[in-house]
Coordinates of C-alpha atoms in Angstrom, one line a residue:
Chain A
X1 CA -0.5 -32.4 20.0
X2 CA -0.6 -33.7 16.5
X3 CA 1.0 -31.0 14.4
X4 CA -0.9 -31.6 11.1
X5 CA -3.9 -31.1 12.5
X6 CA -3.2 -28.1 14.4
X7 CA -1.9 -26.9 11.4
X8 CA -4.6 -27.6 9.6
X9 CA -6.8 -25.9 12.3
X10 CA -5.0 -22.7 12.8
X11 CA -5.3 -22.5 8.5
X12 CA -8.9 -23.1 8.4
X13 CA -9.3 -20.2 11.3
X14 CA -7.6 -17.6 9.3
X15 CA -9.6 -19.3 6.0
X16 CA -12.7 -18.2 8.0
X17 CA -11.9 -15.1 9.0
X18 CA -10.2 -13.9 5.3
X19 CA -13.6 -14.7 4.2
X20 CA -15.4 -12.4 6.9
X21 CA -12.9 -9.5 6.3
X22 CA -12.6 -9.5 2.4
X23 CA -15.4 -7.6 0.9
X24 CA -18.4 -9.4 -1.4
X25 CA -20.8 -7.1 -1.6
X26 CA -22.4 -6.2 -4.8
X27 CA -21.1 -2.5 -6.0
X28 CA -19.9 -0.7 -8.9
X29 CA -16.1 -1.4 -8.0
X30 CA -17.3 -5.3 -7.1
X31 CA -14.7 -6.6 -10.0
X32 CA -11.6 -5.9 -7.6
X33 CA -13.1 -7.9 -4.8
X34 CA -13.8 -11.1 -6.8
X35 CA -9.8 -10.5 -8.1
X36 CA -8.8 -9.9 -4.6
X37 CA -10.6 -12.8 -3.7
X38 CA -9.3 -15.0 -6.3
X39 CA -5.6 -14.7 -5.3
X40 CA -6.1 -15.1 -1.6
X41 CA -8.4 -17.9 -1.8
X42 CA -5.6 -19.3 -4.2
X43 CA -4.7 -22.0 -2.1
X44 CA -2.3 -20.3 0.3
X45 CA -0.5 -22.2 2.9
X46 CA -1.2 -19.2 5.6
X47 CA 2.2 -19.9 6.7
X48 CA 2.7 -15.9 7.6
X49 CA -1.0 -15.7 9.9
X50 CA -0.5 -19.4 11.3
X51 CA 3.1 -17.7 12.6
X52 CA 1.8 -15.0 13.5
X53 CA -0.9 -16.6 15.8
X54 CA 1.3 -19.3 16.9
X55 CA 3.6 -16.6 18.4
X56 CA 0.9 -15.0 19.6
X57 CA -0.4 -18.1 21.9
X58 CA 3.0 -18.4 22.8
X59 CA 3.1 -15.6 24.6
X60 CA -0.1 -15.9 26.1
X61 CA -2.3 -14.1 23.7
X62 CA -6.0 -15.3 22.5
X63 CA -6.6 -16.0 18.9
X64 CA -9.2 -13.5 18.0
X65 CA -7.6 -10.5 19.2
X66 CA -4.7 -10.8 16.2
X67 CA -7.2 -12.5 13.8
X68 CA -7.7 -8.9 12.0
X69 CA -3.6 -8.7 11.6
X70 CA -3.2 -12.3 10.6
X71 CA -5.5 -11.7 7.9
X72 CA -3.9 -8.5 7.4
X73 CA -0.5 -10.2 7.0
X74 CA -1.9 -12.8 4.3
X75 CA -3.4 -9.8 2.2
X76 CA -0.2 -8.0 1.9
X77 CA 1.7 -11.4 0.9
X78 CA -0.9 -11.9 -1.4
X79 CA -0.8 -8.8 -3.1
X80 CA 3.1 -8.9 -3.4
X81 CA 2.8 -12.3 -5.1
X82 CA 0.5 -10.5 -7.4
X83 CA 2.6 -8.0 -8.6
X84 CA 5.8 -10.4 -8.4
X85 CA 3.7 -12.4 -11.2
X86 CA 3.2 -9.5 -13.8
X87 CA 4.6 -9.8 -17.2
X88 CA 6.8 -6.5 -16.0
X89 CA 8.4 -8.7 -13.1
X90 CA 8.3 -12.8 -13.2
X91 CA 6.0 -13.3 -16.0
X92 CA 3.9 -16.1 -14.4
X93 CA 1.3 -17.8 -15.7
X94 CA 0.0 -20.0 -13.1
X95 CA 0.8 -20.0 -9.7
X96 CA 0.0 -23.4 -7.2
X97 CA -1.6 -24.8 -10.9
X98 CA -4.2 -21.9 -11.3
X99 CA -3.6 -18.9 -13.5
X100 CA -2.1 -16.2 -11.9
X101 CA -4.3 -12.9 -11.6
X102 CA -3.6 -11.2 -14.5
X103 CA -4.1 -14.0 -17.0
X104 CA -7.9 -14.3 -15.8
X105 CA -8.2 -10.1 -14.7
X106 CA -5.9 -8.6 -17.2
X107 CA -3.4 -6.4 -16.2
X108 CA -4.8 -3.3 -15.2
X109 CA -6.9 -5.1 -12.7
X110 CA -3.9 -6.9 -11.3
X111 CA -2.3 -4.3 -10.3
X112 CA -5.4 -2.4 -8.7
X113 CA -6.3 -6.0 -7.0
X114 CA -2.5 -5.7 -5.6
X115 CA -2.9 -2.3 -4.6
X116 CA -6.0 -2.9 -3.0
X117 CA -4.9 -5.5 -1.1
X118 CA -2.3 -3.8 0.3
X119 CA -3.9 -0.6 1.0
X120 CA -7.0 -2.7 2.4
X121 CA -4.5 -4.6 5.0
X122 CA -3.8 -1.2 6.7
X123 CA -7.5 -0.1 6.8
X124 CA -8.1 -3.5 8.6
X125 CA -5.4 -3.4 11.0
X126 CA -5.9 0.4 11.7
X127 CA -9.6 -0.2 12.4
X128 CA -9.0 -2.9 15.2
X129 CA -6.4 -1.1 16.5
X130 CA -9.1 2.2 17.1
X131 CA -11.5 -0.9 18.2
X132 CA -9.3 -2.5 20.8
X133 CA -8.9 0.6 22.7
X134 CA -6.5 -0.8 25.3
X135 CA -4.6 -2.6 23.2
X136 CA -4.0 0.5 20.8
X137 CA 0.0 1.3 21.5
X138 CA 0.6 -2.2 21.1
X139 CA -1.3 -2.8 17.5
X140 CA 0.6 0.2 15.7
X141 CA 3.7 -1.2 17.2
X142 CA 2.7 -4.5 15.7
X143 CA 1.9 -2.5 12.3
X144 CA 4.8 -0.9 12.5
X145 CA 6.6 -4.1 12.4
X146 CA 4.8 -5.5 8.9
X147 CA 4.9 -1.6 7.5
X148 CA 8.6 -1.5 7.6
X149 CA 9.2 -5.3 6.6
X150 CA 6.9 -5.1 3.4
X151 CA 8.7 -1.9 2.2
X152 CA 11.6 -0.4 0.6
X153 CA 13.1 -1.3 3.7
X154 CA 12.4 -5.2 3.5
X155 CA 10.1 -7.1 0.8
X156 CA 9.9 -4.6 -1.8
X157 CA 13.3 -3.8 -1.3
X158 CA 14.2 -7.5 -1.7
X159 CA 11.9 -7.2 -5.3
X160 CA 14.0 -4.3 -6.7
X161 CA 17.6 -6.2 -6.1
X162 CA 15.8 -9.6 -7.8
X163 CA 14.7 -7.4 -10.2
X164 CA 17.7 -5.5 -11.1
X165 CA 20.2 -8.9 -10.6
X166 CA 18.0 -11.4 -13.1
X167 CA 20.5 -12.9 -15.2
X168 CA 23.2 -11.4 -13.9
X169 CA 26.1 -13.3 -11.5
X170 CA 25.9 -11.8 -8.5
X171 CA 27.7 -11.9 -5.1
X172 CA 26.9 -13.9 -2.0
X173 CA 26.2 -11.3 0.3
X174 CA 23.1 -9.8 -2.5
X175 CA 21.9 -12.8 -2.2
X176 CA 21.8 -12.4 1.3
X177 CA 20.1 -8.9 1.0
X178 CA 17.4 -10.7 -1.5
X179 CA 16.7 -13.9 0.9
X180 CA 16.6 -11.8 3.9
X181 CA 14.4 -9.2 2.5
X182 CA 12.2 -10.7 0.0
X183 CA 11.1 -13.5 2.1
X184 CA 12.3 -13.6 5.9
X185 CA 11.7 -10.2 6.5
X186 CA 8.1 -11.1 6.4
X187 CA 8.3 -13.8 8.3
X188 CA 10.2 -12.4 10.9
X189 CA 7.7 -9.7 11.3
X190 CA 4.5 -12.0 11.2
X191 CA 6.4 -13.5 14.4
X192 CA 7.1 -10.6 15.9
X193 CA 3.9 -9.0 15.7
X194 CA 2.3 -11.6 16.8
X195 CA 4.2 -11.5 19.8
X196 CA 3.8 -7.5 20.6
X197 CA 0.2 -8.2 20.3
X198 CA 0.2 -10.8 22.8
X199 CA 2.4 -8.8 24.9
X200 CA 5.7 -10.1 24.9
X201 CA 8.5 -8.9 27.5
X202 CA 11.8 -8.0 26.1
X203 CA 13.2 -11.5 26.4
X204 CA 10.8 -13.4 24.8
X205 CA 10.5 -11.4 21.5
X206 CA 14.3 -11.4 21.4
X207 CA 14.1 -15.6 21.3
X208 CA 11.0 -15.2 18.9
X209 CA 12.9 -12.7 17.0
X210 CA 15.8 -14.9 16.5
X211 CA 13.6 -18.0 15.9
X212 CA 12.4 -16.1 13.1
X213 CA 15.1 -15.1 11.2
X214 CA 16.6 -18.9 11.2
X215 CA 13.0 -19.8 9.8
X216 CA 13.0 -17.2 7.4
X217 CA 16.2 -17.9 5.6
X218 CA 16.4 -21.5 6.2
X219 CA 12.7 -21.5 4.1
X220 CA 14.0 -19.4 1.0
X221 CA 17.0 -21.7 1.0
X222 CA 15.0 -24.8 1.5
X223 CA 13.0 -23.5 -1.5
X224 CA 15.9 -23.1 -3.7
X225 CA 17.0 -26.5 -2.9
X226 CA 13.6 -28.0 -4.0
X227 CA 13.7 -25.9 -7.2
X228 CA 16.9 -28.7 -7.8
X229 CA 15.6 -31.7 -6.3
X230 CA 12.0 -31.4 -5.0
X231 CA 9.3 -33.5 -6.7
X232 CA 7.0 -31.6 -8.8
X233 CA 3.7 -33.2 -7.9
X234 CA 4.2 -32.6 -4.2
X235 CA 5.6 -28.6 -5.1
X236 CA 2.7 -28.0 -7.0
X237 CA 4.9 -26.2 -9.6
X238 CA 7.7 -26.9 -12.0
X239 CA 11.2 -27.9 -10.9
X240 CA 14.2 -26.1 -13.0
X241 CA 12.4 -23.0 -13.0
X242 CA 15.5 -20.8 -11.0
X243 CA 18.4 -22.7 -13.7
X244 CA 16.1 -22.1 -16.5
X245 CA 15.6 -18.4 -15.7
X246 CA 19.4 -17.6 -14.7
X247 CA 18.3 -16.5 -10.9
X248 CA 21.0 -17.3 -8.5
X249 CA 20.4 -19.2 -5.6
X250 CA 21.6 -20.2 -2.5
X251 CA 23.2 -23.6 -4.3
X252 CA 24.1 -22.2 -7.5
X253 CA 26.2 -19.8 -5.6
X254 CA 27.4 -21.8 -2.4
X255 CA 26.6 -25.6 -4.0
X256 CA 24.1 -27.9 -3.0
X257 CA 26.0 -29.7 -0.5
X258 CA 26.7 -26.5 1.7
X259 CA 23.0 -25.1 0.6
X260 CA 21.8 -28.7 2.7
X261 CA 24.4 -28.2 5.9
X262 CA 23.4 -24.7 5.9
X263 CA 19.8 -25.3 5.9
X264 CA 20.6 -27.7 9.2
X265 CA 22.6 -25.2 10.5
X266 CA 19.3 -22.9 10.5
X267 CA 17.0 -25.2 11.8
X268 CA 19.2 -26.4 14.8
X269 CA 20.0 -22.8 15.6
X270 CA 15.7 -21.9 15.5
X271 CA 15.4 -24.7 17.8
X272 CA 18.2 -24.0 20.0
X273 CA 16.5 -20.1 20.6
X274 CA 13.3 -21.1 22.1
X275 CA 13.9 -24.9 23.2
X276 CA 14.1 -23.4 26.7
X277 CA 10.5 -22.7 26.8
X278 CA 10.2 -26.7 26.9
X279 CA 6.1 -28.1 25.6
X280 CA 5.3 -24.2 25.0
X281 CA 8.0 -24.5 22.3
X282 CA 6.7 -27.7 20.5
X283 CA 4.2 -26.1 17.4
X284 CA 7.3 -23.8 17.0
X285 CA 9.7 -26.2 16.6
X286 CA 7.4 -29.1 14.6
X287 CA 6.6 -25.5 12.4
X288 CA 10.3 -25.0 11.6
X289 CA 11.2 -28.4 10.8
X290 CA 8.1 -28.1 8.4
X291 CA 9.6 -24.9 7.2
X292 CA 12.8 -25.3 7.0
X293 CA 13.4 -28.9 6.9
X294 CA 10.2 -29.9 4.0
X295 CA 11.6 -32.4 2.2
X296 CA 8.8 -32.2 -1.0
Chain B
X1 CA -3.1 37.9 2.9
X2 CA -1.6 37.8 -0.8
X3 CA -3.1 34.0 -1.5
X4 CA -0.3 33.1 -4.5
X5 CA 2.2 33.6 -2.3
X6 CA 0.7 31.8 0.5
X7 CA 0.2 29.2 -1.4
X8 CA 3.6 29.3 -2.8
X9 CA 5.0 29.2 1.0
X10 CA 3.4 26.2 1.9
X11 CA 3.9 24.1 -1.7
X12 CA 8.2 24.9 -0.3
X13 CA 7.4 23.6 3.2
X14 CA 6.1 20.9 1.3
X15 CA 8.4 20.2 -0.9
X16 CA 11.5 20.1 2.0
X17 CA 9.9 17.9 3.8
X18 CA 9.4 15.1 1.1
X19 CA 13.1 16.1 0.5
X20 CA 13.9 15.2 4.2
X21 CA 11.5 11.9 4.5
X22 CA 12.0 10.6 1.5
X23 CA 15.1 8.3 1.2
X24 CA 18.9 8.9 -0.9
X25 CA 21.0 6.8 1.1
X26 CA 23.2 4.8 -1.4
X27 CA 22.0 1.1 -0.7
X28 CA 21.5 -2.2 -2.8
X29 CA 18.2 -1.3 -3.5
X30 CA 18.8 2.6 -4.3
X31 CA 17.0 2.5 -7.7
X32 CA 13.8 3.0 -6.3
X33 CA 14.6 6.0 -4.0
X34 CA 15.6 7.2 -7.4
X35 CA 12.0 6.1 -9.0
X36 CA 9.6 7.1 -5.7
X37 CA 11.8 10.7 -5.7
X38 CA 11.5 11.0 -9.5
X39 CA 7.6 10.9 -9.6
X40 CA 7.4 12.8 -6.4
X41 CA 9.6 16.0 -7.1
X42 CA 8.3 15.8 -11.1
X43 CA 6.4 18.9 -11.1
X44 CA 3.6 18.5 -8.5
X45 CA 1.4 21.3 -7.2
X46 CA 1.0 19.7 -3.6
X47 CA -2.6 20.6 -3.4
X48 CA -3.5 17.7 -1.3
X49 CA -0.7 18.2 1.6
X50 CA -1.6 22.3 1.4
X51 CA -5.5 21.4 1.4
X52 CA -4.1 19.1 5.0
X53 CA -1.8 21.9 6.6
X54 CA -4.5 25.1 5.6
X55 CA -7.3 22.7 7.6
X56 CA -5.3 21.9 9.9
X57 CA -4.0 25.5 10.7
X58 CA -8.1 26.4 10.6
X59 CA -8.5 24.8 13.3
X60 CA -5.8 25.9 15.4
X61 CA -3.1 23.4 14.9
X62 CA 0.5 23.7 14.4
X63 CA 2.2 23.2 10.5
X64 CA 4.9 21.3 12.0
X65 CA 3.0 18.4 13.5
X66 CA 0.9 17.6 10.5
X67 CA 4.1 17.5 7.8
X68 CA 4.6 13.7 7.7
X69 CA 1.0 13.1 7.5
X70 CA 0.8 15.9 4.4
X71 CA 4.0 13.9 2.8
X72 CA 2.4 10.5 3.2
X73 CA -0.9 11.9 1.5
X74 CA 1.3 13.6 -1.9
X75 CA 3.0 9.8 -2.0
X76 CA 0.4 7.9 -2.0
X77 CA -1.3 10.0 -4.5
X78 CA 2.0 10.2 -6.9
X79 CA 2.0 6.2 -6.4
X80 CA -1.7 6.2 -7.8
X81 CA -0.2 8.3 -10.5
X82 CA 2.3 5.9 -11.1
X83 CA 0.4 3.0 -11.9
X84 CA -2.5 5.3 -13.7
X85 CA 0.2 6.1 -16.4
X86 CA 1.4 2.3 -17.1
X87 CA 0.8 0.2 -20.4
X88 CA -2.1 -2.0 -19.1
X89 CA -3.9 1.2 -17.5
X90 CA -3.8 4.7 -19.3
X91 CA -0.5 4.2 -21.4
X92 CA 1.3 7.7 -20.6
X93 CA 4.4 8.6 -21.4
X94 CA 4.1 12.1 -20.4
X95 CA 2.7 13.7 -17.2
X96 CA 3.1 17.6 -17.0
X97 CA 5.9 17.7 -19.4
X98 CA 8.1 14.8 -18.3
X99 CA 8.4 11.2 -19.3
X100 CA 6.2 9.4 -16.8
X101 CA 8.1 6.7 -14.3
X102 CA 8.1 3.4 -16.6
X103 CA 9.4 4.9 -19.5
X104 CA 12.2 6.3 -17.1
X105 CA 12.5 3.3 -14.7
X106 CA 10.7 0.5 -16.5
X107 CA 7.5 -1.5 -16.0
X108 CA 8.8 -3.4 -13.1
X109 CA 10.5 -1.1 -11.2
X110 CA 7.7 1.6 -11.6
X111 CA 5.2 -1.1 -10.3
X112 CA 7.2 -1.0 -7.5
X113 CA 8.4 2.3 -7.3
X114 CA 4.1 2.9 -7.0
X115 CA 3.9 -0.3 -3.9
X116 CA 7.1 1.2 -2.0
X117 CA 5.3 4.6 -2.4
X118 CA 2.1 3.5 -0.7
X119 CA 3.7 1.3 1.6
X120 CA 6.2 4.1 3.1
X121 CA 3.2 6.8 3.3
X122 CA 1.7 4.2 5.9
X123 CA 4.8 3.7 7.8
X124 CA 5.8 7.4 7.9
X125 CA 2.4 8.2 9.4
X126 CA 2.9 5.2 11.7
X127 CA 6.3 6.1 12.9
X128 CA 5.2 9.7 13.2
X129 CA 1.5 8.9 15.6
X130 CA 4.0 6.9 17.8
X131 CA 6.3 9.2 18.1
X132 CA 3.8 12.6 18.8
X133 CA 2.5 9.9 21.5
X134 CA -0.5 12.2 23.3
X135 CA -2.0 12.7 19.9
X136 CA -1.4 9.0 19.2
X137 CA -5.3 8.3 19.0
X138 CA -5.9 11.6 16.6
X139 CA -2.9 10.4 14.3
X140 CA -4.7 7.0 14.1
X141 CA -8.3 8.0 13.3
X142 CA -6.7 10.4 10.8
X143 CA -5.2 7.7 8.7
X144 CA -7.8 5.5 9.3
X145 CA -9.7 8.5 7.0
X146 CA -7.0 8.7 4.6
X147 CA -6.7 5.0 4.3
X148 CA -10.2 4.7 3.9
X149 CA -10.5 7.5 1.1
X150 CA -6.9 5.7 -1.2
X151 CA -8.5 1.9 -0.9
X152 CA -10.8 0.3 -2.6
X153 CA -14.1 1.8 -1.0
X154 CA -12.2 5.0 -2.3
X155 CA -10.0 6.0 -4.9
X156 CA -8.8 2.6 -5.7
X157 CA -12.4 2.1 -6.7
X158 CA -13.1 4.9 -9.0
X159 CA -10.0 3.6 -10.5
X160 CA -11.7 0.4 -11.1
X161 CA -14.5 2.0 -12.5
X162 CA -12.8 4.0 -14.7
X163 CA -10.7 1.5 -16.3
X164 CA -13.6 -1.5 -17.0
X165 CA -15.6 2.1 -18.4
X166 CA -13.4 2.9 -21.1
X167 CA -14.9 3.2 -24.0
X168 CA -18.6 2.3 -22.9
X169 CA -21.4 4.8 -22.8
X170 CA -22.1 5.1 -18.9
X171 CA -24.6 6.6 -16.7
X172 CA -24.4 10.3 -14.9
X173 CA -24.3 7.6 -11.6
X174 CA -21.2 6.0 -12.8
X175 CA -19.6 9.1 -13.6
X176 CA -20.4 10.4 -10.0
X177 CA -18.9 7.2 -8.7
X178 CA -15.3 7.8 -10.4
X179 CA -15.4 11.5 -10.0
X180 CA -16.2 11.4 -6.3
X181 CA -14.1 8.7 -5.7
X182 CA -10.9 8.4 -7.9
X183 CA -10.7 12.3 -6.9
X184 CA -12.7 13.9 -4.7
X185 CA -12.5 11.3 -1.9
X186 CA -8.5 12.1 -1.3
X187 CA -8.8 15.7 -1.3
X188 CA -12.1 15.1 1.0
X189 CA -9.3 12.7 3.2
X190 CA -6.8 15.2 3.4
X191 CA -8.9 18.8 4.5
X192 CA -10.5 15.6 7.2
X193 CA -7.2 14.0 8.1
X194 CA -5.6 18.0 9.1
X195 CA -8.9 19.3 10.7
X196 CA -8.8 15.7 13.0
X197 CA -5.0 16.0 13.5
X198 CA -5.6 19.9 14.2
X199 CA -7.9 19.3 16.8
X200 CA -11.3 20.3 15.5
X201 CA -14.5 19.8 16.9
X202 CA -17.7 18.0 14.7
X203 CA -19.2 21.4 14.1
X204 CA -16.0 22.0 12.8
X205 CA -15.1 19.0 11.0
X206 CA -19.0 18.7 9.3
X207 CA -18.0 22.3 8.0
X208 CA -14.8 21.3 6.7
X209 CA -15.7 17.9 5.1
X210 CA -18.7 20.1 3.3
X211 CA -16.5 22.2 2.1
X212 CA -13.8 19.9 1.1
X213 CA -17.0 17.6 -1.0
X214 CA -17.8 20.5 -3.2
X215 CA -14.2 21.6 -3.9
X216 CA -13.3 18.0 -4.2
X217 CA -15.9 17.6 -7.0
X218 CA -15.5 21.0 -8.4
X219 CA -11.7 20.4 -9.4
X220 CA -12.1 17.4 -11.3
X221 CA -15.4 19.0 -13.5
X222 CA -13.5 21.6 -13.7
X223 CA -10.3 19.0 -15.4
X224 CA -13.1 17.7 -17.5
X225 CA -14.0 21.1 -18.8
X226 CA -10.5 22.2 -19.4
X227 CA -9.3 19.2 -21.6
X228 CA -12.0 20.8 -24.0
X229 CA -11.5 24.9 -23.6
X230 CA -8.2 25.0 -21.9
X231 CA -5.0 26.2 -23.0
X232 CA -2.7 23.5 -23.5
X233 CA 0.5 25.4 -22.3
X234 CA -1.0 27.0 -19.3
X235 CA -1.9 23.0 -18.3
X236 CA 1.4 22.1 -19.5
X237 CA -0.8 18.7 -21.1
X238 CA -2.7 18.1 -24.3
X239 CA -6.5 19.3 -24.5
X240 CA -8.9 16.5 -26.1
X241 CA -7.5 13.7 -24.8
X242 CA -10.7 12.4 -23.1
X243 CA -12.7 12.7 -26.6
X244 CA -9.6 11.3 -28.1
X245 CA -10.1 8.4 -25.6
X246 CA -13.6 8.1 -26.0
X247 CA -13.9 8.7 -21.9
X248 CA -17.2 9.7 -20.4
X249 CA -17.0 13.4 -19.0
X250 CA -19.2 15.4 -17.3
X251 CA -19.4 17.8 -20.3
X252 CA -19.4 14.6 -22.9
X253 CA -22.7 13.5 -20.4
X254 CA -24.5 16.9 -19.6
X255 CA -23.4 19.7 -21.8
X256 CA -20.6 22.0 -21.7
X257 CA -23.4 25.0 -20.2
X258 CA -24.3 22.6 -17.4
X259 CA -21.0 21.4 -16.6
X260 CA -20.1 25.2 -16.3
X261 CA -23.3 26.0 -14.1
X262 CA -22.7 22.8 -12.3
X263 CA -18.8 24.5 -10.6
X264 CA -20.4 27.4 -10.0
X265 CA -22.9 25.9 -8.1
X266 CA -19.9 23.8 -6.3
X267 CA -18.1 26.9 -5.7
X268 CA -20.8 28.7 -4.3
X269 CA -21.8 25.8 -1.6
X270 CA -18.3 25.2 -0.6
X271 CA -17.7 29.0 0.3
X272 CA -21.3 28.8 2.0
X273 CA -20.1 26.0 4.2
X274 CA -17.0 27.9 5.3
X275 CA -17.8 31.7 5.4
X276 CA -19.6 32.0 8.9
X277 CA -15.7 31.7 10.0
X278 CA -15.1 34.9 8.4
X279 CA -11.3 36.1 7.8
X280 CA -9.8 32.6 8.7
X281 CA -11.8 31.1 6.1
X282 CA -10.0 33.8 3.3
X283 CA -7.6 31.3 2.4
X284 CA -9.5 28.1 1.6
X285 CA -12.1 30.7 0.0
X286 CA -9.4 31.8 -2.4
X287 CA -8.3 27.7 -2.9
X288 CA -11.6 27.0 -3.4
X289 CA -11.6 30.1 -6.5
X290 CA -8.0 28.5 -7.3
X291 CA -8.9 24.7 -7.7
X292 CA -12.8 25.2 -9.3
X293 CA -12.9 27.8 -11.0
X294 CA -9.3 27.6 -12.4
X295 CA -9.4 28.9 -16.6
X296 CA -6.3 27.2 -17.4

């Protein structure tokens, strides 16, 4: 298996089927969809769906019965990234070099476009659920999952202690709460819904579970590393950004020598959860090292 | 039956069990229990969540197994107030008397005081269809309706609408479009959403839904009508704000007579679709009286 381009093919997949579920149609509301359209055809990664498939193969699912959910998964990061960018939150321009949604949509827009997207993830996931009849326990148990990890619960949650701690020092274990909320919680649930769907026993999403939350945090930290000494080109965005806005980070807290061993740590404990499952593990563990471990 | 203080029994039931879903824990990101509960217990009349118990007692449910679905529906409509009051949409500072949520909370945390809002009513009604498991499949298709009626294809559209037509002349069409989408559709949701949840029958339900258009339609001409002849401290808001806006009405599009004529005409159909049921149908008879043919 060469990773890349299974990577790339899993990305292309969800590309495709993004395009099938986002509306296009010509109506009087048609404005949202092309702003809806313009932030998730932004040049994600798909790293949340291409998890969230992944663990579904792993556990002996097919593709196209979580393609609704992966999509679904993608909507709802987009739309937090969104409303994350707002002159009320980060105040971002551009985002991966193109400007962010308000700057081409205006505000109000944004904010419908992010609201839409989120809202328009549950109508998708509740109408395959009511379509795959037999598999209709296990889909809201997979929704479940992504309902509590996106709310006050897990991302947004994560949002209001960023929000409420910019420029201010704060303590290791908020951190903590911000990393794991703000950007593993996600994760973890992309993986683990994946995995209900395919129909995981009790052991296997306990590994997967576990793989996940090592992935999760070991990515955020990874990405506060970068912000110190990625290369801009390859990031796609400006180094300097956290030191120039005040946010603490895993290094600026902890230092970057224990940020690095930590991040190790992280990615030797993912492997070490589902190395057991021997080949079957391989995408999983080439995905964390990508993850966890991306040296741009 | 003594209607006001029916009504006045349920808005209670109501209100306690937003008290009891709705979280206060103290926890890193408290601030925005504090925000979602702000908006929520600011004044509210619960119409939406009474319009969901009264059709689903019609049809022979129970008032206790509908509660977190009629909580979910008066959050997600207090996070679409939310974000209608901020700076890039209408610019409020006041709703019914009090200082709307941003001027409280600020922009960012009121953006995502209106996401965590959205985002729990989903998994409340989640948590809740797993939970009530033999009317799993009920629970679902109900918030399939409700999900359908908030997003874009619903009020999340006439939203749209109305925001890209302020301050243009538009069409009767267009008008239709907002009014029977950034209103009517989530009141049509909710009477749906409690009949399905109730157990009703399609005779039932094509009754209902007929019933719930009209009255749906009626209340917000009926809004229209009252920012020019109502009494601004019976509606506890200022009258003339939508000629003050320049904002297309129905009166500012067809004439005060017509727009009069036109709720009695919505009055009159929605009691027709409803009165074959005879004394059970008192109650949404009087809501109908209540909600379109309100004077103040």
């Amino acid at each position: 298996m060469d990773f890349k381009i299974e990577l790339q093919k899993k990305a292309d997949i969800i590309d495709k089927a993004l395009d099938k579920y986002l509306p296009k149609e010509t109506s009087p509301q048609n404005l949202i969809f092309d702003a809806m359209r313009y932030s998730v055809f932004a040049g994600g990664k798909r790293l949340r769906p291409i998890l969230m498939t992944a663990a579904s193969e792993f556990v002996g699912g097919k593709i196209d019965d979580i393609l609704p959910f992966a999509c679904a998964i993608e909507m709802i990061h987009t739309y937090s990234l969104i409303h994350d960018d707002l002159p009320a939150m980060d105040n971002d321009d551009y985002r991966r070099g193109k400007l962010t949604n308000h700057k081409v949509y205006g505000e109000g827009i944004a904010i419908l476009a992010g609201d839409g997207l989120l809202n328009y993830a549950f109508e998708l996931m509740i109408k395959d659920a009511l379509e795959d009849n037999k598999n209709l326990q296990r889909k809201i148990l997979a929704m479940k999952e992504i309902a509590s990890a996106s709310g006050i619960y897990g991302m947004i949650g994560g949002q209001v202690v960023d929000l409420i701690s910019e420029s201010k020092k704060i303590d290791a274990d908020t951190l903590d709460y911000i990393h794991n909320n703000k950007t593993a919680a996600l994760i973890v649930a992309s993986i683990r819904a994946g995995a209900i769907i395919g129909g995981a026993d009790e052991e296997l999403l306990k590994c997967l579970t576990e793989f996940a939350k090592n992935v999760g945090l070991g990515f955020q930290i990874t990405d506060d590393i970068l912000d110190i000494v990625g290369d801009e080109k390859k990031l796609g965005k400006k180094v300097g950004s956290d030191i120039d806005n005040q946010k603490a980070t895993y290094p600026s807290i902890h230092g970057l020598d224990v940020s690095i061993k930590k991040v190790n740590e992280l990615f030797n404990k993912s492997v070490k959860s589902i190395e057991r499952f021997g080949e079957k593990a391989e995408f999983f563990i080439q995905l964390s090292d990508y993850l966890v471990k991306r040296e741009y």
